[in-house]
CSV table of C-alpha atoms in Angstrom, one decimal:
chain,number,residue,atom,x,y,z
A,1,UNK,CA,23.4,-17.9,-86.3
A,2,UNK,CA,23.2,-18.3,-89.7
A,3,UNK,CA,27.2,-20.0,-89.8
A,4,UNK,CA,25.7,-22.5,-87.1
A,5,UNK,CA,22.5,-23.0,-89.5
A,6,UNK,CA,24.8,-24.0,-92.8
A,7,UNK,CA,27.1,-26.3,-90.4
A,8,UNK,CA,24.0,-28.0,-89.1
A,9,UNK,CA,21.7,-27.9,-91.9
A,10,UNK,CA,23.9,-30.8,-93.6
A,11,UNK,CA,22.8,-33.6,-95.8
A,12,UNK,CA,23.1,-37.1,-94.2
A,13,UNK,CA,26.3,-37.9,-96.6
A,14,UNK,CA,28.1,-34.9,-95.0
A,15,UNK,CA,27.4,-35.7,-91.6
A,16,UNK,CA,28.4,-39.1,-92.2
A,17,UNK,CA,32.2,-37.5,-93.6
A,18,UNK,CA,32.3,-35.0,-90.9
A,19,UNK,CA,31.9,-38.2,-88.4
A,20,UNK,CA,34.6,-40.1,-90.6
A,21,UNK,CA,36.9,-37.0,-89.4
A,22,UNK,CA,36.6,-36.9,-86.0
A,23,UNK,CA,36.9,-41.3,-86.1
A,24,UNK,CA,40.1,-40.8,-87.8
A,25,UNK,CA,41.2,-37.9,-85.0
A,26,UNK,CA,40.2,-40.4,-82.6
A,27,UNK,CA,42.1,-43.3,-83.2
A,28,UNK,CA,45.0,-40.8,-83.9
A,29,UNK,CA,44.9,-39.3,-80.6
A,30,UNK,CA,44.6,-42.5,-79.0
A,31,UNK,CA,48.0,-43.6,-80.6
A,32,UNK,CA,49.5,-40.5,-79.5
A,33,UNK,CA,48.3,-40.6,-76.2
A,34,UNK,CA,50.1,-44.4,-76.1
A,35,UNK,CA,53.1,-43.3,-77.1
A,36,UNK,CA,53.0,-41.1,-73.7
A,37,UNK,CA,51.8,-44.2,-72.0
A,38,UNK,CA,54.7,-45.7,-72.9
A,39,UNK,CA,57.3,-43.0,-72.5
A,40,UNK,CA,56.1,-42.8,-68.8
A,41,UNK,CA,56.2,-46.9,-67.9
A,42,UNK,CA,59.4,-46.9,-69.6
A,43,UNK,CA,61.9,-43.8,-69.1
A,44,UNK,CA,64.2,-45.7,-69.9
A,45,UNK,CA,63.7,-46.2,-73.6
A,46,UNK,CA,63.5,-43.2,-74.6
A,47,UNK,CA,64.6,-44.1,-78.4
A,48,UNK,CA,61.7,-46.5,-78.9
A,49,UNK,CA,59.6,-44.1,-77.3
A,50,UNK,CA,60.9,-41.3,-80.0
A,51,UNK,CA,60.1,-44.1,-82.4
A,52,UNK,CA,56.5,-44.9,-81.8
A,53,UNK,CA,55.8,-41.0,-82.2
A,54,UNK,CA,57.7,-40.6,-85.5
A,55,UNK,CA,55.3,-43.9,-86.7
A,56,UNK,CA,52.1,-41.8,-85.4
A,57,UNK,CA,53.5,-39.5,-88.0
A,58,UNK,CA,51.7,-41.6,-90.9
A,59,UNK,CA,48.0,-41.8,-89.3
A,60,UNK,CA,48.3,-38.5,-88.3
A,61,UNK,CA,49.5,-37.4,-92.2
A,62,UNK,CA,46.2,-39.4,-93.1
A,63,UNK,CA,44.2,-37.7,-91.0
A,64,UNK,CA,44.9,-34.1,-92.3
A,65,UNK,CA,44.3,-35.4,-95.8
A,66,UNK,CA,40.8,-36.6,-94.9
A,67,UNK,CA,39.8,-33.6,-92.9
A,68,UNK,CA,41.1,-31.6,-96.4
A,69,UNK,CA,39.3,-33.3,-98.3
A,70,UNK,CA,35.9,-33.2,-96.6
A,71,UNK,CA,36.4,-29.6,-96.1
A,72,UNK,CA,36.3,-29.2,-99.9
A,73,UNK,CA,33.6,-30.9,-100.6
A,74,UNK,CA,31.5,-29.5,-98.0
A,75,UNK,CA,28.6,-27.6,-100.0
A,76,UNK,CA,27.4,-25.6,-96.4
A,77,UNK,CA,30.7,-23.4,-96.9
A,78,UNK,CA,30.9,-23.4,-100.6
A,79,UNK,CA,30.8,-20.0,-102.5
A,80,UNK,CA,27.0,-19.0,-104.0
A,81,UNK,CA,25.5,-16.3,-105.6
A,82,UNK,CA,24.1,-13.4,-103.0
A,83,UNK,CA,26.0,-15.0,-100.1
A,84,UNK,CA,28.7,-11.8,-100.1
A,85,UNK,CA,25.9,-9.3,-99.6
A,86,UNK,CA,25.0,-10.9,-96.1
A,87,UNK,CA,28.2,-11.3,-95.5
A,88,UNK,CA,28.9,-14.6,-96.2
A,89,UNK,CA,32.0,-14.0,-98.7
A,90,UNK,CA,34.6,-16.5,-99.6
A,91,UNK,CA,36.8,-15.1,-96.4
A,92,UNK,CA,34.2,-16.1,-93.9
A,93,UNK,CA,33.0,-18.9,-95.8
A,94,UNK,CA,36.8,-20.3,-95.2
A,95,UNK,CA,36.3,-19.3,-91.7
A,96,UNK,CA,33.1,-21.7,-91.4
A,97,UNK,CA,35.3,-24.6,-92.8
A,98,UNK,CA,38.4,-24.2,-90.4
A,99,UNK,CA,35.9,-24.1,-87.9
A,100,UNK,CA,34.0,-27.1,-88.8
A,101,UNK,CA,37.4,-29.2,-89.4
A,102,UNK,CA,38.3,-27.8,-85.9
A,103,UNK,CA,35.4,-29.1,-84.5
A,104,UNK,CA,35.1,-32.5,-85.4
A,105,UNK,CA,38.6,-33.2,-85.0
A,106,UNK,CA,38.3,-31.9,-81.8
A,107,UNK,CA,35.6,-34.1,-81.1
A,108,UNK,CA,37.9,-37.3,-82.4
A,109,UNK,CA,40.5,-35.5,-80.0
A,110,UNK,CA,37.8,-36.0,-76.7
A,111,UNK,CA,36.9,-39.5,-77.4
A,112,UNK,CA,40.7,-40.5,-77.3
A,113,UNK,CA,41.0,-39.1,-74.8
A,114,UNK,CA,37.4,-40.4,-72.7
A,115,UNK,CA,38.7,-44.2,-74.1
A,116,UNK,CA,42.4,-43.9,-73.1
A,117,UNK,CA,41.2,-42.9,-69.3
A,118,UNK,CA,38.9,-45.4,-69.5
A,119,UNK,CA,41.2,-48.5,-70.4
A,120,UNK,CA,43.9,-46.5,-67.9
A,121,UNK,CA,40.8,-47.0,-65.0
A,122,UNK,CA,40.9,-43.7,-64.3
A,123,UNK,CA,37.0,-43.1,-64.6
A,124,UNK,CA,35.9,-46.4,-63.4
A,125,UNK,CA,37.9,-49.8,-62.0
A,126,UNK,CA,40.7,-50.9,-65.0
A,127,UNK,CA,38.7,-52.8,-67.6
A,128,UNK,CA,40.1,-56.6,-69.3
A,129,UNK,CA,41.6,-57.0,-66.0
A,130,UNK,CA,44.3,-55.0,-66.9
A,131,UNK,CA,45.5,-56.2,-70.3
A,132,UNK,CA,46.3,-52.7,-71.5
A,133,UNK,CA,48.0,-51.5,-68.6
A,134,UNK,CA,51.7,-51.7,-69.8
A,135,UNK,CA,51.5,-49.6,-72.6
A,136,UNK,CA,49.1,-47.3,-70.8
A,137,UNK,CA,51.1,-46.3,-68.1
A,138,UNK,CA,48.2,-47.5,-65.7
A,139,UNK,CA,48.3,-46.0,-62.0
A,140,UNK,CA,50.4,-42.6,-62.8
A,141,UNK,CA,49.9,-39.3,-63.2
A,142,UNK,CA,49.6,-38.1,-66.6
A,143,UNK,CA,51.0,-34.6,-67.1
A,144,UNK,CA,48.3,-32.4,-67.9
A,145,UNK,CA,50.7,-30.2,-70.5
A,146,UNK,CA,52.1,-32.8,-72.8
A,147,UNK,CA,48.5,-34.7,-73.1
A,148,UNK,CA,46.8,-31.4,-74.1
A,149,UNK,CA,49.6,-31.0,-76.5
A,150,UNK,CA,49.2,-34.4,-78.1
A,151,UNK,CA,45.7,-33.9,-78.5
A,152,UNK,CA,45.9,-30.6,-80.3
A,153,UNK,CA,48.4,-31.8,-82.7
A,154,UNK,CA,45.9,-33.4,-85.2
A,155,UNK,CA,43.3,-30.5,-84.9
A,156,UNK,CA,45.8,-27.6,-85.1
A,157,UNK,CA,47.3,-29.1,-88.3
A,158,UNK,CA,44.0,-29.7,-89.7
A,159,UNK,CA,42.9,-26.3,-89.4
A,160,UNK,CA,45.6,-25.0,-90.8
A,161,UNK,CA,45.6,-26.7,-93.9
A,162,UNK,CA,42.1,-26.1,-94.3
A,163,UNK,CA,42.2,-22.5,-93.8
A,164,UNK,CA,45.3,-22.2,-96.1
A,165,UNK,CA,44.1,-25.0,-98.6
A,166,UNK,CA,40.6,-22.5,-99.2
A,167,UNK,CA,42.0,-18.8,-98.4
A,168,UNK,CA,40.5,-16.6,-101.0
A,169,UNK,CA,43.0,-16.0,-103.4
A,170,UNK,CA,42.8,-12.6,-105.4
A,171,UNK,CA,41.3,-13.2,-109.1
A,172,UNK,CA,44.0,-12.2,-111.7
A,173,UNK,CA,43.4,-12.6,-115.3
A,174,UNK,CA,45.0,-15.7,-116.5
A,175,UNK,CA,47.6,-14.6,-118.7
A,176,UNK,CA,47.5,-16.5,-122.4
A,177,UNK,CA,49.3,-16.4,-125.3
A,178,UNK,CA,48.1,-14.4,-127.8
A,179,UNK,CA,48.5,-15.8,-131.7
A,180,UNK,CA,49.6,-13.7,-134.2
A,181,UNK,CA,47.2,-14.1,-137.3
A,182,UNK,CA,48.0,-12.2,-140.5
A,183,UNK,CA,46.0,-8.9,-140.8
A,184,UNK,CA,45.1,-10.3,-144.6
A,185,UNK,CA,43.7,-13.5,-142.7
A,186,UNK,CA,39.8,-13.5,-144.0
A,187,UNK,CA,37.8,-14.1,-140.8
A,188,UNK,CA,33.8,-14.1,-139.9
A,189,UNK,CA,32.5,-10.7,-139.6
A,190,UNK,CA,35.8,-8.9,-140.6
A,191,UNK,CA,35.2,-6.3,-143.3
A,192,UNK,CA,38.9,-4.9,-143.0
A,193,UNK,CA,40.5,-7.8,-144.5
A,194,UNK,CA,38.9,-8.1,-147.9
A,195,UNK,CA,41.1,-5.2,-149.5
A,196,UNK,CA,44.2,-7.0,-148.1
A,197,UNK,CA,43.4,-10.4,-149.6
A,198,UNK,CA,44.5,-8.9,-153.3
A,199,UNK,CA,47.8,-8.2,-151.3
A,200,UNK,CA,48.3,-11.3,-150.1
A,201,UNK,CA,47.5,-13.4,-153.4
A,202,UNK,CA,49.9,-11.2,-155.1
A,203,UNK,CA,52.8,-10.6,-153.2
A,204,UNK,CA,52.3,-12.9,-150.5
A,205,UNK,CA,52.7,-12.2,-146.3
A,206,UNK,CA,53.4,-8.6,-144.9
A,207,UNK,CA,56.6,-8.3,-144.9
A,208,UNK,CA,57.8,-11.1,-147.2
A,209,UNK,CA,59.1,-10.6,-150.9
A,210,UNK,CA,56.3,-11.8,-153.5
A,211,UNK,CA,56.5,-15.1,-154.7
A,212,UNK,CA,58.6,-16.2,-151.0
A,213,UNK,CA,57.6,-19.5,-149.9
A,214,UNK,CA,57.2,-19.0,-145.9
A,215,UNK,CA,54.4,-20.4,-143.6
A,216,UNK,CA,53.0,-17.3,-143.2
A,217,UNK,CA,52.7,-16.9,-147.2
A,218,UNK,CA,50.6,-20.1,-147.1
A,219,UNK,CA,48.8,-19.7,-144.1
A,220,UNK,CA,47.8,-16.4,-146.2
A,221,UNK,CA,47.1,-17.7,-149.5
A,222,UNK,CA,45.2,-20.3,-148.4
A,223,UNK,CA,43.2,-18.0,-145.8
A,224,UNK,CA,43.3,-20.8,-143.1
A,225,UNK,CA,44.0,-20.5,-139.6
A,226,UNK,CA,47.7,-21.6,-138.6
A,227,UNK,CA,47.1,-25.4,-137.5
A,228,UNK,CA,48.5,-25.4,-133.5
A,229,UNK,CA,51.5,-27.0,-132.7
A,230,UNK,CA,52.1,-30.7,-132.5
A,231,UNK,CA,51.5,-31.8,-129.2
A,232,UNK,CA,48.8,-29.5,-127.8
A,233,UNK,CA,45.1,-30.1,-127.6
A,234,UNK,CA,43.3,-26.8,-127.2
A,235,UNK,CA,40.4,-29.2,-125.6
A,236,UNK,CA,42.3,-30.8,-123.2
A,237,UNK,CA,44.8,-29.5,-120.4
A,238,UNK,CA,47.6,-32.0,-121.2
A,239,UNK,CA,48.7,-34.8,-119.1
A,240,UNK,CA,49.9,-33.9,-115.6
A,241,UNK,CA,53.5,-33.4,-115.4
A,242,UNK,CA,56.4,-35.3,-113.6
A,243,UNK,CA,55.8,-38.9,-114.4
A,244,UNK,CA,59.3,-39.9,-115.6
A,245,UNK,CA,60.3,-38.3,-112.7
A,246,UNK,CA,57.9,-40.2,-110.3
A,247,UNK,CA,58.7,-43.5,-112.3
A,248,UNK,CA,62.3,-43.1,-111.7
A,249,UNK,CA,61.8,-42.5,-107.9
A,250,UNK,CA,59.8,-45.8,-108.2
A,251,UNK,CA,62.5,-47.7,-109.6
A,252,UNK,CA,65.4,-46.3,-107.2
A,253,UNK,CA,62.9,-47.2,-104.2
A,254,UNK,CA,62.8,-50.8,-105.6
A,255,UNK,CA,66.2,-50.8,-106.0
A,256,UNK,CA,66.8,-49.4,-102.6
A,257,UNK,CA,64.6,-52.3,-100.8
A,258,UNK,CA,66.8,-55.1,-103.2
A,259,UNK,CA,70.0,-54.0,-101.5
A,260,UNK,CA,68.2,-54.0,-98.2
A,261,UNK,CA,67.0,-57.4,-98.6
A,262,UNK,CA,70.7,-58.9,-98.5
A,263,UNK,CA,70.0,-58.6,-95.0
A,264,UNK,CA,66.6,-59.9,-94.0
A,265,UNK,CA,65.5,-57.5,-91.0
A,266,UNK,CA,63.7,-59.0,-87.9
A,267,UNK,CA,60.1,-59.0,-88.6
A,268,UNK,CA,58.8,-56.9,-86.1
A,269,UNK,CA,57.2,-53.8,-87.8
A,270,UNK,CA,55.1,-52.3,-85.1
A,271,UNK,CA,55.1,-48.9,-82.9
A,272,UNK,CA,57.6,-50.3,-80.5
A,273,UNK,CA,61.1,-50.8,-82.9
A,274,UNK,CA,62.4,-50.9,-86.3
A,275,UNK,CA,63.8,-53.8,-87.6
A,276,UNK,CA,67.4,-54.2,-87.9
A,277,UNK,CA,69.5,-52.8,-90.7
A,278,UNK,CA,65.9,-51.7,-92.3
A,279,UNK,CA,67.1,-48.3,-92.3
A,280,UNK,CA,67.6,-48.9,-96.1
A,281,UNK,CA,64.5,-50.6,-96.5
A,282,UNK,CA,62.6,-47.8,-95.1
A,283,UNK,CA,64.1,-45.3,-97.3
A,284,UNK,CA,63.1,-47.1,-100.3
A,285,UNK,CA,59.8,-47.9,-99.7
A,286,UNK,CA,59.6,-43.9,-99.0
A,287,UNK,CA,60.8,-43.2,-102.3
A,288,UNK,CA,58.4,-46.1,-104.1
A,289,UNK,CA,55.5,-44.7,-102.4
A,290,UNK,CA,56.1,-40.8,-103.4
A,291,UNK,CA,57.0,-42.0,-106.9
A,292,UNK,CA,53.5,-43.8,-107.0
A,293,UNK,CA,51.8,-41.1,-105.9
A,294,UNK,CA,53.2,-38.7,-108.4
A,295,UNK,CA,53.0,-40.9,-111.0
A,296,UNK,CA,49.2,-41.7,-110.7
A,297,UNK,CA,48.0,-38.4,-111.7
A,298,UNK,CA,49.9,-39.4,-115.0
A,299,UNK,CA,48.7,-42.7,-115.0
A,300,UNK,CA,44.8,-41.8,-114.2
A,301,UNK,CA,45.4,-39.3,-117.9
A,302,UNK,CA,46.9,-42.5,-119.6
A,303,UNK,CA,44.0,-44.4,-118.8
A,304,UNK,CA,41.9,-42.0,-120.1
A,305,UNK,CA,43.6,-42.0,-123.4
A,306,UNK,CA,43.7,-45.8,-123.7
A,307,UNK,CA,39.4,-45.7,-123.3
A,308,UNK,CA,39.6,-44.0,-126.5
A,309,UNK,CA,41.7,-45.7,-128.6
A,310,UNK,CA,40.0,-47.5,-131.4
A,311,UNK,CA,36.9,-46.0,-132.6
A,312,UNK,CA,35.3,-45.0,-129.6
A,313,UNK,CA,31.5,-44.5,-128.9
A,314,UNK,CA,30.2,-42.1,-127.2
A,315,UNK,CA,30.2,-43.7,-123.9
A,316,UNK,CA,33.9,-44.8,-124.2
A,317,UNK,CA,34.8,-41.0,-125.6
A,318,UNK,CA,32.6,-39.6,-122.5
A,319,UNK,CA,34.5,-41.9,-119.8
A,320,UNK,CA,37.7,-41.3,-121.4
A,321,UNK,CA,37.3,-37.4,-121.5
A,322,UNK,CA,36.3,-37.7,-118.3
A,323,UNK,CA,39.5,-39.5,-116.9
A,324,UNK,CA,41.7,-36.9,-118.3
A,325,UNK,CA,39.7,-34.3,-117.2
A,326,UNK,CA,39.9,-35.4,-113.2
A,327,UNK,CA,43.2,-36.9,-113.6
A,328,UNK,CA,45.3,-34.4,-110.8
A,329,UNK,CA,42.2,-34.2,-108.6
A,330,UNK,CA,41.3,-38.3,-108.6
A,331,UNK,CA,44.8,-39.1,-109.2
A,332,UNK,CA,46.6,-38.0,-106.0
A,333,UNK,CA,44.3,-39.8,-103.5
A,334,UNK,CA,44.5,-43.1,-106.0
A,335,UNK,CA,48.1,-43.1,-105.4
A,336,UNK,CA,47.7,-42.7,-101.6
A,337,UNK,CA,45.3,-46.0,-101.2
A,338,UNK,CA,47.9,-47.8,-104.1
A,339,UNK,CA,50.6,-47.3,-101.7
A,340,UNK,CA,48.9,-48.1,-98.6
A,341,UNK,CA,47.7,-51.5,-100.5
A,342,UNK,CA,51.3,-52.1,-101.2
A,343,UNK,CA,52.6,-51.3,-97.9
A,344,UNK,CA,49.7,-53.8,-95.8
A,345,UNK,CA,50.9,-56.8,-98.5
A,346,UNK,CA,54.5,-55.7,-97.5
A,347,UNK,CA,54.0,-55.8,-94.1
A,348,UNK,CA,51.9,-58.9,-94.4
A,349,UNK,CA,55.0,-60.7,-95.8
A,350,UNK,CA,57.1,-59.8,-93.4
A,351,UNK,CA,54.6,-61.1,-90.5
A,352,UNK,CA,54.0,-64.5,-92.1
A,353,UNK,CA,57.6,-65.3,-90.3
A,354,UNK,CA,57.4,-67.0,-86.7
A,355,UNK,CA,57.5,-63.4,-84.6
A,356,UNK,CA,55.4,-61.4,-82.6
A,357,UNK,CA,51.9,-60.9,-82.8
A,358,UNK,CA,50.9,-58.3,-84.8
A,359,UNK,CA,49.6,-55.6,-82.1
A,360,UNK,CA,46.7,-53.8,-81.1
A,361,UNK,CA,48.3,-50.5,-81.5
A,362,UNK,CA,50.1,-51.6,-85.0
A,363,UNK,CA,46.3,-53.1,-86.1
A,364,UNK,CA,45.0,-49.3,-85.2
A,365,UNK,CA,47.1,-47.5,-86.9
A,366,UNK,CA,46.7,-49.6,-90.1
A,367,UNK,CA,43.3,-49.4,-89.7
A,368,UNK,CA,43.5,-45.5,-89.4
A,369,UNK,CA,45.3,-45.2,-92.4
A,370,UNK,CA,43.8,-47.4,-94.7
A,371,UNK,CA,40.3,-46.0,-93.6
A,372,UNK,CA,41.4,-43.0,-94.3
A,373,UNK,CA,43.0,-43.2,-97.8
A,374,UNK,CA,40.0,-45.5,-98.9
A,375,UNK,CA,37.7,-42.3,-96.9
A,376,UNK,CA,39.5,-39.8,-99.0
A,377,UNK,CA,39.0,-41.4,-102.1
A,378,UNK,CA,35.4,-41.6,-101.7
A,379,UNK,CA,35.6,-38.0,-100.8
A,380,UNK,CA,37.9,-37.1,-104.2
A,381,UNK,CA,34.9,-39.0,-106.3
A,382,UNK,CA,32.3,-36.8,-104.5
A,383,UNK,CA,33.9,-33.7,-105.2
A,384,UNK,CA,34.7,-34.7,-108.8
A,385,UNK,CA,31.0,-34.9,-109.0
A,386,UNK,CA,30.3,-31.7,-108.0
A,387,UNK,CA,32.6,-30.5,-110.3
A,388,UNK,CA,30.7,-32.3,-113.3
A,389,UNK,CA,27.6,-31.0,-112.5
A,390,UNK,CA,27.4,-28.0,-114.9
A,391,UNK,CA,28.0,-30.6,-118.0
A,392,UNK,CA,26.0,-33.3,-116.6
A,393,UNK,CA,23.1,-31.0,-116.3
A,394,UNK,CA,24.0,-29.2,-120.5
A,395,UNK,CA,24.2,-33.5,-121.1
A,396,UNK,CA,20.8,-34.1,-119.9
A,397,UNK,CA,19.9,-30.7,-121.4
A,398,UNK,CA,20.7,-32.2,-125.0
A,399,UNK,CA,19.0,-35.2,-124.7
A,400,UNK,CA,21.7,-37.4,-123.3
A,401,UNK,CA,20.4,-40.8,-121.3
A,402,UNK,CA,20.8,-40.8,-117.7
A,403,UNK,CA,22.1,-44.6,-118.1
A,404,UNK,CA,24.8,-43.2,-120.9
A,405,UNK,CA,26.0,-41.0,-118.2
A,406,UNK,CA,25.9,-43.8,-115.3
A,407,UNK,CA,27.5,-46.6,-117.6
A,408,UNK,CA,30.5,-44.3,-118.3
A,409,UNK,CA,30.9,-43.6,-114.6
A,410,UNK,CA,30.8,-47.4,-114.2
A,411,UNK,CA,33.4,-47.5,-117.1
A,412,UNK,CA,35.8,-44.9,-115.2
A,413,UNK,CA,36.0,-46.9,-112.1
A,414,UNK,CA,36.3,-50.4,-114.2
A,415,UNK,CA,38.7,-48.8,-115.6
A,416,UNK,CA,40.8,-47.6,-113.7
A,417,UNK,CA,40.4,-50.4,-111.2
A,418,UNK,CA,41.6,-52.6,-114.0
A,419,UNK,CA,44.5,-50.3,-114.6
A,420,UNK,CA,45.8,-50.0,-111.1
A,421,UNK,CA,45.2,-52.8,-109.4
A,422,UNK,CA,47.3,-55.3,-111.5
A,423,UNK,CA,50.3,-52.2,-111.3
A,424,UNK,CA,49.6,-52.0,-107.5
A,425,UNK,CA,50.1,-55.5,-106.6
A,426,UNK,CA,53.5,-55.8,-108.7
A,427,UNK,CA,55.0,-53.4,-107.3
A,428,UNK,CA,54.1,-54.3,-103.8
A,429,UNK,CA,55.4,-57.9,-104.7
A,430,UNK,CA,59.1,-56.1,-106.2
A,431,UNK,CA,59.2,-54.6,-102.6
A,432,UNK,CA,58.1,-57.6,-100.1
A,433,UNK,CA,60.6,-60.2,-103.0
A,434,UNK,CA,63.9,-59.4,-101.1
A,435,UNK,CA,62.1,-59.6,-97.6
A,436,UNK,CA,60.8,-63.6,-98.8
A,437,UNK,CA,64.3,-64.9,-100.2
């Protein structure tokens, strides 16, 4: 009872992301359930109909990501003080959260499947007199086996990654370097090292001939801590790694759509057929949107660097530290809704051409996975929020303004909206170029 009281006793906001989840399993299953549609009016075809599955692959890939997303941000099934002794520990708390994804996918899963029987007039006489019976396979049986199995798809693989996104993992001291200080190093509160001072002024470091001229010797004489090495900030975690890497897999993407473009594909990018000869094109634009979504994490850190460049104030110095501080967490879905931007102007281009309408099915699954990235986004801010809560509260504990704190939130998302959005429409103008000429 009290698992059901923490799922139900929600806020609004959490309700309202819960709801987002089971809309995005929705329109998944319903494009799932169309691909049977159209396996079963066309037997025939059974390569397109392999094809219109592989492009649910995306939605469905959006989907999970959402649901993993709100699961972490859920405060009902967070970890609190006193909930292990009534047995509430982080093992059944991750229980509670696979249970709730399950749920509300599974709720996303019903609806498809209440709206697909619908337009197929099973439940009541065929609605739009008839419109969407070719793809729905209107007037046969559906087998009971593979719709089930479509269904379950999206809320078996969300419960999964939820459950092993937030197992308990066994707390094991962090291993750190330990620095070697000289024992003749005067320190606060260290009585030991006056009688080796002498020592040090006269013959120099432990271990080193008087008079030798070593580091060590004037780290000792001058009874100063060693300076760290160049290139670490004992403040800061360091930018996230991998962004050559992701930069180069942006640039052999781009180059990958060029060659593709000597041979200007059919516009037709739906769920029915791939264009011809975009085989290349495909591949590329897979390698430019992993590359962009590895490389934002790096690119969210930069940004926070640039905010302080040049005599910062304390609201540019608190937005900036910010930025690097919530680079990996906000940088991963930022790179997600950059590439789906790129993709919709790509796929724009291509449909400016005289060729067919851009579908119902195609204009759902956009919509899916653009709602979702933009959802998951939303959802990344929220739990960087909760995240800052412990400094936001010492902040207001030392006198900071509430407005400071607000106009450097403000000055993140200027930020990076300024940063990204002039990169983000470049490089989906490099991809849709060889598609125009």
């Amino acid at each position: 009872m009290l698992d059901l009281r923490l799922t139900r006793a929600a806020r609004p906001a959490v309700q309202l992301r819960r709801l987002l989840v089971a809309a995005a399993s929705a329109g998944t299953g319903f494009l799932l359930l169309s691909c049977l549609g159209y396996a079963l009016n066309h037997p025939e075809a059974a390569g397109s109909g392999a094809l219109r599955l592989a492009w649910c692959g995306v939605p469905a890939a959006a989907t999970v990501y959402l649901a993993l997303a709100v699961a972490r941000t859920d405060p009902g099934t967070r970890p609190r003080p006193g909930l292990s002794a009534i047995g509430l520990g982080p093992a059944r708390l991750m229980v509670i959260s696979a249970l709730v994804t399950a749920l509300s996918t599974l709720l996303g899963s019903l609806v498809a499947l209440s709206l697909f029987l619908y337009l197929r007039g099973d439940l009541t006489k065929m609605p739009f007199d008839g419109a969407a019976a070719s793809f729905l396979a209107a007037g046969k049986s559906l087998p009971l086996a593979a719709t089930l199995t479509l269904l379950a798809v999206v809320p078996g693989v969300a419960t999964g990654a939820v459950a092993l996104a937030l197992r308990p993992r066994d707390p094991q001291p962090v291993a750190r370097p330990q620095r070697r200080y000289l024992p003749f190093v005067r320190q606060a509160g260290g009585p030991a090292v006056e009688g080796r001072t002498g020592e040090a002024e006269a013959g120099g470091a432990e271990g080193a001939p008087a008079g030798e001229d070593t580091p060590r010797a004037r780290a000792g004489a001058t009874g100063a801590r060693p300076a760290p090495a160049p290139g670490t900030d004992e403040t800061d975690g360091g930018a996230p790694a991998g962004l050559p890497w992701a930069v180069a897999l942006v640039a052999t993407g781009l180059t990958a759509q060029a060659y593709a473009g000597r041979t200007p594909p059919t516009p037709a990018f739906t769920f029915t057929a791939v264009p011809s000869g975009a085989g290349l094109f495909l591949l590329g634009w897979l390698l430019t949107a992993v590359g962009l979504i590895l490389a934002t994490p790096g690119l969210t850190h930069l940004c926070g660097r640039l905010l302080q460049c040049a005599r910062p104030g304390a609201l540019r110095l608190l937005a900036g530290r910010g930025l690097m501080a919530e680079a990996t967490r906000i940088g991963r879905p930022l790179g997600i809704l950059c590439a789906v931007t790129a993709a919709g102007y790509a796929m724009t281009t291509l449909y400016d051409a005289p060729a067919r309408p851009f579908g119902p099915l195609s204009a759902l699954g956009a919509l899916v996975v653009a709602g979702c990235a933009f959802a998951t986004l939303l959802t990344a801010a929220v739990e960087t929020r909760q995240c800052r809560t412990e400094t936001t509260a010492a902040l207001l504990r030392l006198g900071a303004p509430v407005t400071v704190l607000r106009g450097a939130a403000a000055l993140r998302a200027f930020a990076l909206l300024a940063f990204f959005a002039p990169l983000t429409l470049a490089i989906a103008a490099l991809a849709a170029f060889p598609l125009t000429r």
